[in-house]
Short mmCIF file of C-alpha atoms in Angstrom, two decimals:
data_model
loop_
_atom_site.label_atom_id
_atom_site.label_comp_id
_atom_site.label_asym_id
_atom_site.label_seq_id
_atom_site.Cartn_x
_atom_site.Cartn_y
_atom_site.Cartn_z
CA MET A 544 91.38 132.37 70.81
CA SER A 545 90.81 128.64 70.78
CA THR A 546 93.42 126.01 70.07
CA ALA A 547 91.56 125.09 66.91
CA GLU A 548 91.89 128.69 65.68
CA GLN A 549 95.57 128.86 66.59
CA GLN A 550 96.41 125.63 64.78
CA PRO A 551 93.68 125.01 62.20
CA GLU A 552 93.51 121.67 60.49
CA PRO A 553 91.89 121.27 57.07
CA SER A 554 88.41 119.74 57.00
CA THR A 555 86.23 119.04 54.01
CA SER A 556 82.96 119.02 55.92
CA THR A 557 83.17 121.63 58.67
CA PRO A 558 84.88 124.97 59.24
CA PRO A 559 88.08 124.95 61.32
CA ASP A 560 86.37 126.77 64.22
CA ALA A 561 83.56 124.22 64.57
CA LEU A 562 85.36 122.41 67.38
CA LEU A 563 85.51 123.65 70.94
CA GLY A 564 88.63 125.32 72.31
CA PRO A 565 89.48 126.38 75.88
CA ALA A 566 87.58 129.68 75.75
CA GLU A 567 84.45 128.14 74.23
CA ILE A 568 84.39 125.30 76.74
CA ARG A 569 84.76 127.55 79.76
CA GLU A 570 82.13 129.92 78.37
CA LEU A 571 79.72 127.06 77.71
CA ALA A 572 80.31 125.61 81.17
CA ALA A 573 79.69 129.02 82.75
CA VAL A 574 76.41 129.45 80.86
CA LEU A 575 75.27 126.01 81.98
CA GLY A 576 76.51 126.47 85.54
CA VAL A 577 78.66 123.35 85.13
CA ARG A 578 81.58 122.74 87.43
CA PRO A 579 83.49 119.53 86.66
CA THR A 580 83.43 117.22 89.69
CA LYS A 581 85.82 114.51 90.83
CA GLN A 582 82.81 112.52 92.04
CA LYS A 583 81.65 112.08 88.42
CA GLY A 584 85.20 111.74 87.12
CA GLN A 585 84.70 114.75 84.87
CA ASN A 586 87.70 116.21 83.06
CA PHE A 587 86.78 118.01 79.85
CA VAL A 588 89.17 117.99 76.90
CA ILE A 589 89.81 121.60 75.86
CA ASP A 590 92.20 121.05 72.96
CA ALA A 591 90.78 120.62 69.45
CA ASN A 592 93.96 119.08 68.10
CA THR A 593 93.81 116.39 70.79
CA VAL A 594 90.27 115.32 69.93
CA ARG A 595 91.16 115.20 66.23
CA ARG A 596 94.17 113.08 67.13
CA ILE A 597 91.90 110.70 69.05
CA VAL A 598 89.59 110.39 66.04
CA ARG A 599 92.55 109.69 63.74
CA THR A 600 94.00 107.12 66.14
CA ALA A 601 90.59 105.44 66.35
CA GLU A 602 90.65 105.17 62.55
CA VAL A 603 87.08 106.42 62.35
CA ARG A 604 85.74 105.92 58.82
CA PRO A 605 83.06 107.84 56.89
CA ASP A 606 80.71 104.83 57.14
CA ASP A 607 81.18 104.29 60.89
CA VAL A 608 78.37 104.48 63.41
CA VAL A 609 80.17 105.62 66.55
CA VAL A 610 78.93 105.41 70.11
CA GLU A 611 80.52 107.79 72.60
CA VAL A 612 80.16 107.43 76.36
CA GLY A 613 80.42 110.53 78.51
CA PRO A 614 80.48 113.27 75.84
CA GLY A 615 80.48 116.05 78.42
CA LEU A 616 80.32 119.43 76.70
CA GLY A 617 80.85 117.89 73.26
CA SER A 618 84.53 118.36 72.42
CA LEU A 619 85.10 114.84 71.13
CA THR A 620 81.54 114.52 69.85
CA LEU A 621 82.07 117.31 67.31
CA ALA A 622 85.34 115.79 66.11
CA LEU A 623 83.64 112.42 65.70
CA LEU A 624 80.82 114.01 63.69
CA GLU A 625 83.43 115.42 61.31
CA ALA A 626 84.65 111.92 60.47
CA ALA A 627 81.87 109.37 61.06
CA ASP A 628 78.52 108.69 59.41
CA ARG A 629 76.64 108.86 62.69
CA VAL A 630 77.40 109.48 66.36
CA THR A 631 75.32 108.39 69.35
CA ALA A 632 76.35 109.90 72.66
CA VAL A 633 75.44 108.36 76.02
CA GLU A 634 75.40 110.95 78.82
CA ILE A 635 74.24 110.46 82.40
CA ASP A 636 74.45 114.09 83.58
CA ASP A 637 71.10 115.90 83.29
CA VAL A 638 72.51 119.34 82.48
CA LEU A 639 75.11 118.10 79.98
CA ALA A 640 72.62 115.83 78.25
CA ALA A 641 70.13 118.66 77.86
CA ALA A 642 72.72 121.04 76.42
CA LEU A 643 74.57 118.78 73.96
CA PRO A 644 72.03 118.73 71.07
CA ALA A 645 71.99 122.55 71.03
CA THR A 646 75.79 122.64 70.92
CA ILE A 647 75.80 120.27 67.94
CA GLU A 648 73.18 122.31 66.11
CA ALA A 649 74.98 125.59 66.78
CA ARG A 650 78.48 124.47 65.79
CA MET A 651 77.81 121.77 63.20
CA PRO A 652 74.26 122.30 61.87
CA ALA A 653 74.84 120.28 58.71
CA ARG A 654 75.53 117.19 60.84
CA LYS A 655 72.81 117.53 63.48
CA ASP A 656 70.65 114.87 61.85
CA ARG A 657 73.59 112.46 62.17
CA PHE A 658 73.66 112.85 65.94
CA ALA A 659 71.60 111.05 68.59
CA LEU A 660 71.61 111.41 72.36
CA VAL A 661 70.85 108.72 74.93
CA HIS A 662 70.33 110.28 78.36
CA SER A 663 71.25 107.38 80.62
CA ASP A 664 73.85 105.62 82.68
CA ALA A 665 75.94 103.66 80.15
CA MET A 666 75.82 100.64 82.47
CA LEU A 667 72.04 100.50 81.99
CA VAL A 668 71.89 101.00 78.21
CA GLU A 669 70.82 97.83 76.42
CA GLU A 670 69.91 99.28 73.03
CA LEU A 671 70.86 102.30 70.96
CA PRO A 672 68.86 104.27 68.39
CA GLY A 673 69.62 103.96 64.70
CA PRO A 674 71.97 101.51 62.97
CA PRO A 675 74.11 99.19 65.15
CA PRO A 676 77.35 100.83 66.32
CA THR A 677 80.58 99.85 64.57
CA ALA A 678 82.97 101.78 66.81
CA LEU A 679 83.24 103.00 70.39
CA VAL A 680 85.30 106.12 71.03
CA ALA A 681 85.21 107.76 74.44
CA ASN A 682 86.98 109.74 77.11
CA LEU A 683 85.82 107.49 79.93
CA PRO A 684 85.40 108.75 83.49
CA TYR A 685 88.31 107.32 85.46
CA ASN A 686 86.17 105.87 88.25
CA VAL A 687 84.02 103.66 86.00
CA ALA A 688 86.21 103.15 82.94
CA VAL A 689 86.70 99.37 83.06
CA PRO A 690 83.12 98.28 83.87
CA VAL A 691 81.70 100.68 81.26
CA LEU A 692 84.12 99.45 78.61
CA LEU A 693 83.47 95.77 79.27
CA THR A 694 79.70 96.31 79.43
CA MET A 695 79.61 98.13 76.10
CA LEU A 696 81.72 95.46 74.40
CA ASP A 697 79.47 92.75 75.79
CA ARG A 698 76.13 94.32 74.93
CA PHE A 699 77.02 95.63 71.48
CA PRO A 700 78.89 92.90 69.58
CA THR A 701 78.76 94.94 66.36
CA ILE A 702 81.41 97.27 67.80
CA GLU A 703 84.48 96.29 65.80
CA ARG A 704 86.94 98.96 66.93
CA THR A 705 87.26 100.78 70.22
CA LEU A 706 89.51 103.60 71.34
CA VAL A 707 89.16 104.83 74.90
CA MET A 708 91.04 107.46 76.82
CA VAL A 709 91.49 106.39 80.43
CA GLN A 710 93.83 107.00 83.34
CA ALA A 711 97.34 105.91 82.33
CA GLU A 712 97.43 103.26 85.05
CA VAL A 713 94.15 101.78 83.78
CA ALA A 714 95.46 101.88 80.22
CA ASP A 715 98.52 99.91 81.29
CA ARG A 716 96.36 97.30 83.01
CA LEU A 717 94.02 96.88 80.07
CA ALA A 718 96.87 96.46 77.60
CA ALA A 719 99.13 94.33 79.83
CA GLU A 720 100.22 90.91 78.63
CA PRO A 721 100.66 87.74 80.74
CA GLY A 722 103.70 87.99 82.96
CA ASN A 723 103.43 91.74 83.39
CA LYS A 724 103.08 92.81 87.02
CA VAL A 725 99.96 94.88 86.25
CA TYR A 726 98.30 92.08 84.25
CA GLY A 727 95.03 91.23 85.95
CA VAL A 728 91.26 90.98 85.69
CA PRO A 729 90.78 93.95 83.29
CA SER A 730 93.55 92.61 81.02
CA VAL A 731 92.05 89.13 80.74
CA LYS A 732 88.44 90.22 80.37
CA ALA A 733 89.28 92.81 77.71
CA ASN A 734 91.17 90.10 75.84
CA TRP A 735 88.09 87.90 75.87
CA TYR A 736 86.48 90.40 73.50
CA ALA A 737 89.35 91.97 71.62
CA HIS A 738 93.00 92.35 70.78
CA VAL A 739 94.19 95.12 73.06
CA LYS A 740 97.13 97.52 72.82
CA ARG A 741 98.31 100.87 74.10
CA ALA A 742 97.74 103.54 71.45
CA GLY A 743 99.40 106.63 72.91
CA SER A 744 99.55 108.99 75.86
CA ILE A 745 97.70 112.21 76.61
CA GLY A 746 99.15 114.98 78.77
CA ARG A 747 97.36 116.68 81.60
CA LYS A 748 97.25 120.18 80.12
CA VAL A 749 94.63 119.35 77.49
CA PHE A 750 92.01 118.83 80.23
CA TRP A 751 89.94 121.18 82.32
CA PRO A 752 90.40 120.83 85.17
CA ALA A 753 93.85 119.31 84.76
CA PRO A 754 93.82 115.88 86.45
CA ASN A 755 96.50 114.74 88.88
CA VAL A 756 97.33 111.77 86.66
CA ASP A 757 98.32 111.20 83.06
CA SER A 758 95.96 109.62 80.56
CA GLY A 759 96.47 106.89 77.99
CA LEU A 760 94.76 105.71 74.83
CA VAL A 761 93.81 102.05 74.52
CA SER A 762 92.87 100.41 71.23
CA LEU A 763 90.67 97.31 71.18
CA VAL A 764 89.96 95.46 67.95
CA ARG A 765 87.15 92.92 68.24
CA ARG A 766 88.22 89.32 67.73
CA THR A 767 87.01 88.06 64.36
CA GLU A 768 86.61 84.63 65.95
CA PRO A 769 85.59 84.21 69.61
CA ILE A 770 87.77 82.31 72.03
CA LYS A 771 87.38 78.62 71.24
CA THR A 772 85.90 77.06 74.33
CA THR A 773 82.88 75.09 75.48
CA ALA A 774 82.74 77.24 78.63
CA THR A 775 80.50 80.30 78.79
CA LYS A 776 81.82 83.80 79.33
CA ALA A 777 80.39 83.77 82.86
CA GLU A 778 82.18 80.50 83.63
CA VAL A 779 85.49 81.81 82.32
CA PHE A 780 85.17 85.13 84.15
CA ALA A 781 84.44 83.26 87.39
CA VAL A 782 87.83 81.55 87.11
CA VAL A 783 89.53 84.87 86.33
CA ASP A 784 87.93 86.59 89.33
CA ALA A 785 88.92 83.73 91.65
CA ALA A 786 92.49 83.59 90.35
CA PHE A 787 93.16 87.28 90.93
CA ALA A 788 91.23 87.62 94.19
CA GLN A 789 94.30 86.04 95.79
CA ARG A 790 96.87 86.76 93.13
CA ARG A 791 99.88 86.00 95.32
CA LYS A 792 98.72 82.44 95.87
CA THR A 793 99.31 79.59 93.48
CA LEU A 794 96.33 78.70 91.33
CA ARG A 795 95.89 75.46 93.29
CA ALA A 796 95.20 77.54 96.38
CA ALA A 797 93.50 80.51 94.74
CA LEU A 798 90.99 78.34 92.88
CA ALA A 799 90.17 76.05 95.81
CA GLY A 800 86.94 77.90 96.59
CA TRP A 801 85.90 77.93 92.92
CA ALA A 802 86.60 74.21 92.53
CA GLY A 803 85.25 73.11 95.90
CA SER A 804 88.67 72.07 97.21
CA ALA A 805 92.37 72.48 96.54
CA ALA A 806 92.46 68.93 95.17
CA GLY A 807 89.60 69.77 92.80
CA ALA A 808 91.43 72.90 91.65
CA GLU A 809 94.58 70.87 90.99
CA ALA A 810 92.62 68.32 88.97
CA ALA A 811 91.06 71.05 86.83
CA LEU A 812 94.42 72.73 86.28
CA VAL A 813 96.17 69.53 85.29
CA ALA A 814 93.35 68.63 82.92
CA ALA A 815 93.67 72.09 81.35
CA GLY A 816 97.42 71.70 80.92
CA VAL A 817 98.23 74.41 83.48
CA SER A 818 100.69 73.99 86.33
CA PRO A 819 98.95 74.02 89.74
CA GLN A 820 101.91 76.08 90.98
CA ALA A 821 101.35 78.82 88.40
CA ARG A 822 99.75 82.16 89.27
CA GLY A 823 96.96 83.94 87.48
CA GLU A 824 99.21 86.68 86.15
CA SER A 825 101.00 84.17 83.90
CA LEU A 826 97.92 82.80 82.11
CA THR A 827 96.33 83.77 78.81
CA VAL A 828 92.58 84.13 78.39
CA GLU A 829 92.62 80.85 76.46
CA GLU A 830 94.18 79.07 79.44
CA PHE A 831 91.54 80.49 81.79
CA ALA A 832 88.90 79.18 79.39
CA ALA A 833 90.50 75.73 79.43
CA ILE A 834 90.41 75.69 83.23
CA ALA A 835 86.74 76.70 83.20
CA GLU A 836 85.97 73.74 80.95
CA HIS A 837 87.31 71.35 83.58
CA LYS A 838 85.57 72.64 86.67
CA PRO A 839 84.84 69.65 88.94
CA ALA A 840 81.22 68.67 89.36
CA GLN A 841 80.02 69.94 92.72
CA GLU A 842 78.83 67.16 94.98
CA ARG A 843 75.53 67.79 96.61
CA PRO A 844 75.64 67.74 100.41
CA ALA A 845 74.09 64.66 102.03
CA LEU A 846 70.61 65.18 103.39
#
């Protein structure tokens, strides 16, 4: 008996057994010959209550167009279809991508026309079918979570709200604030796009296979106004990358290569109102943007 059958939750649009429980997932995987692999970062959620909790935490609305990355066997996809107007799933795995539409039709036939599949690597997707997405909800593979998240936020600016399930350590980094010891490149870059916070924890037992680490939920709400700066995103991110490439050094030293010299780095920092003795982990995204605005002009070498 599935978890959804043991602890049914009321639904106005679908029967309580429409979601996948442990038995259904293992049976479906066996039929498809699917064995979750660490190489692909695959850990399938087998608890229906957990996926419904994720959808609730994501505050998915009836008018939302949700994009999901890495739907796997469809556990979260079905829960999203219960709540959203439309769901587009991006799946890289050939077998899983081929099987997902049939799973949707079999378990939620009334919603099949509200589902679209993009068979691709999420890092390569530049457009999605149907209306622009308003939300991103995903159980992201641990090994590519941060680049996939940042890429999706960058390419699809209509995404207003995001909720991702990632390795707990990654969740802590994404949601860290300046001064926190795990604050770093993912923290700053995520903050460029959105207001970020931890939104809960997920235990290991709701996955198959059970991972060796805990998972965390991260909520990202798109900034209504972009960071005020004359620097481009690429220019700001270049400062961020340089600052944390040598995070134990002072910014005067860490940014020397970026600025052309330590003296140039100090000049840019002072102009931006940042202490040359500070370290990257103490700066906000706005301060990184200010530094980027004051990058010294590079002198051309004499011929």
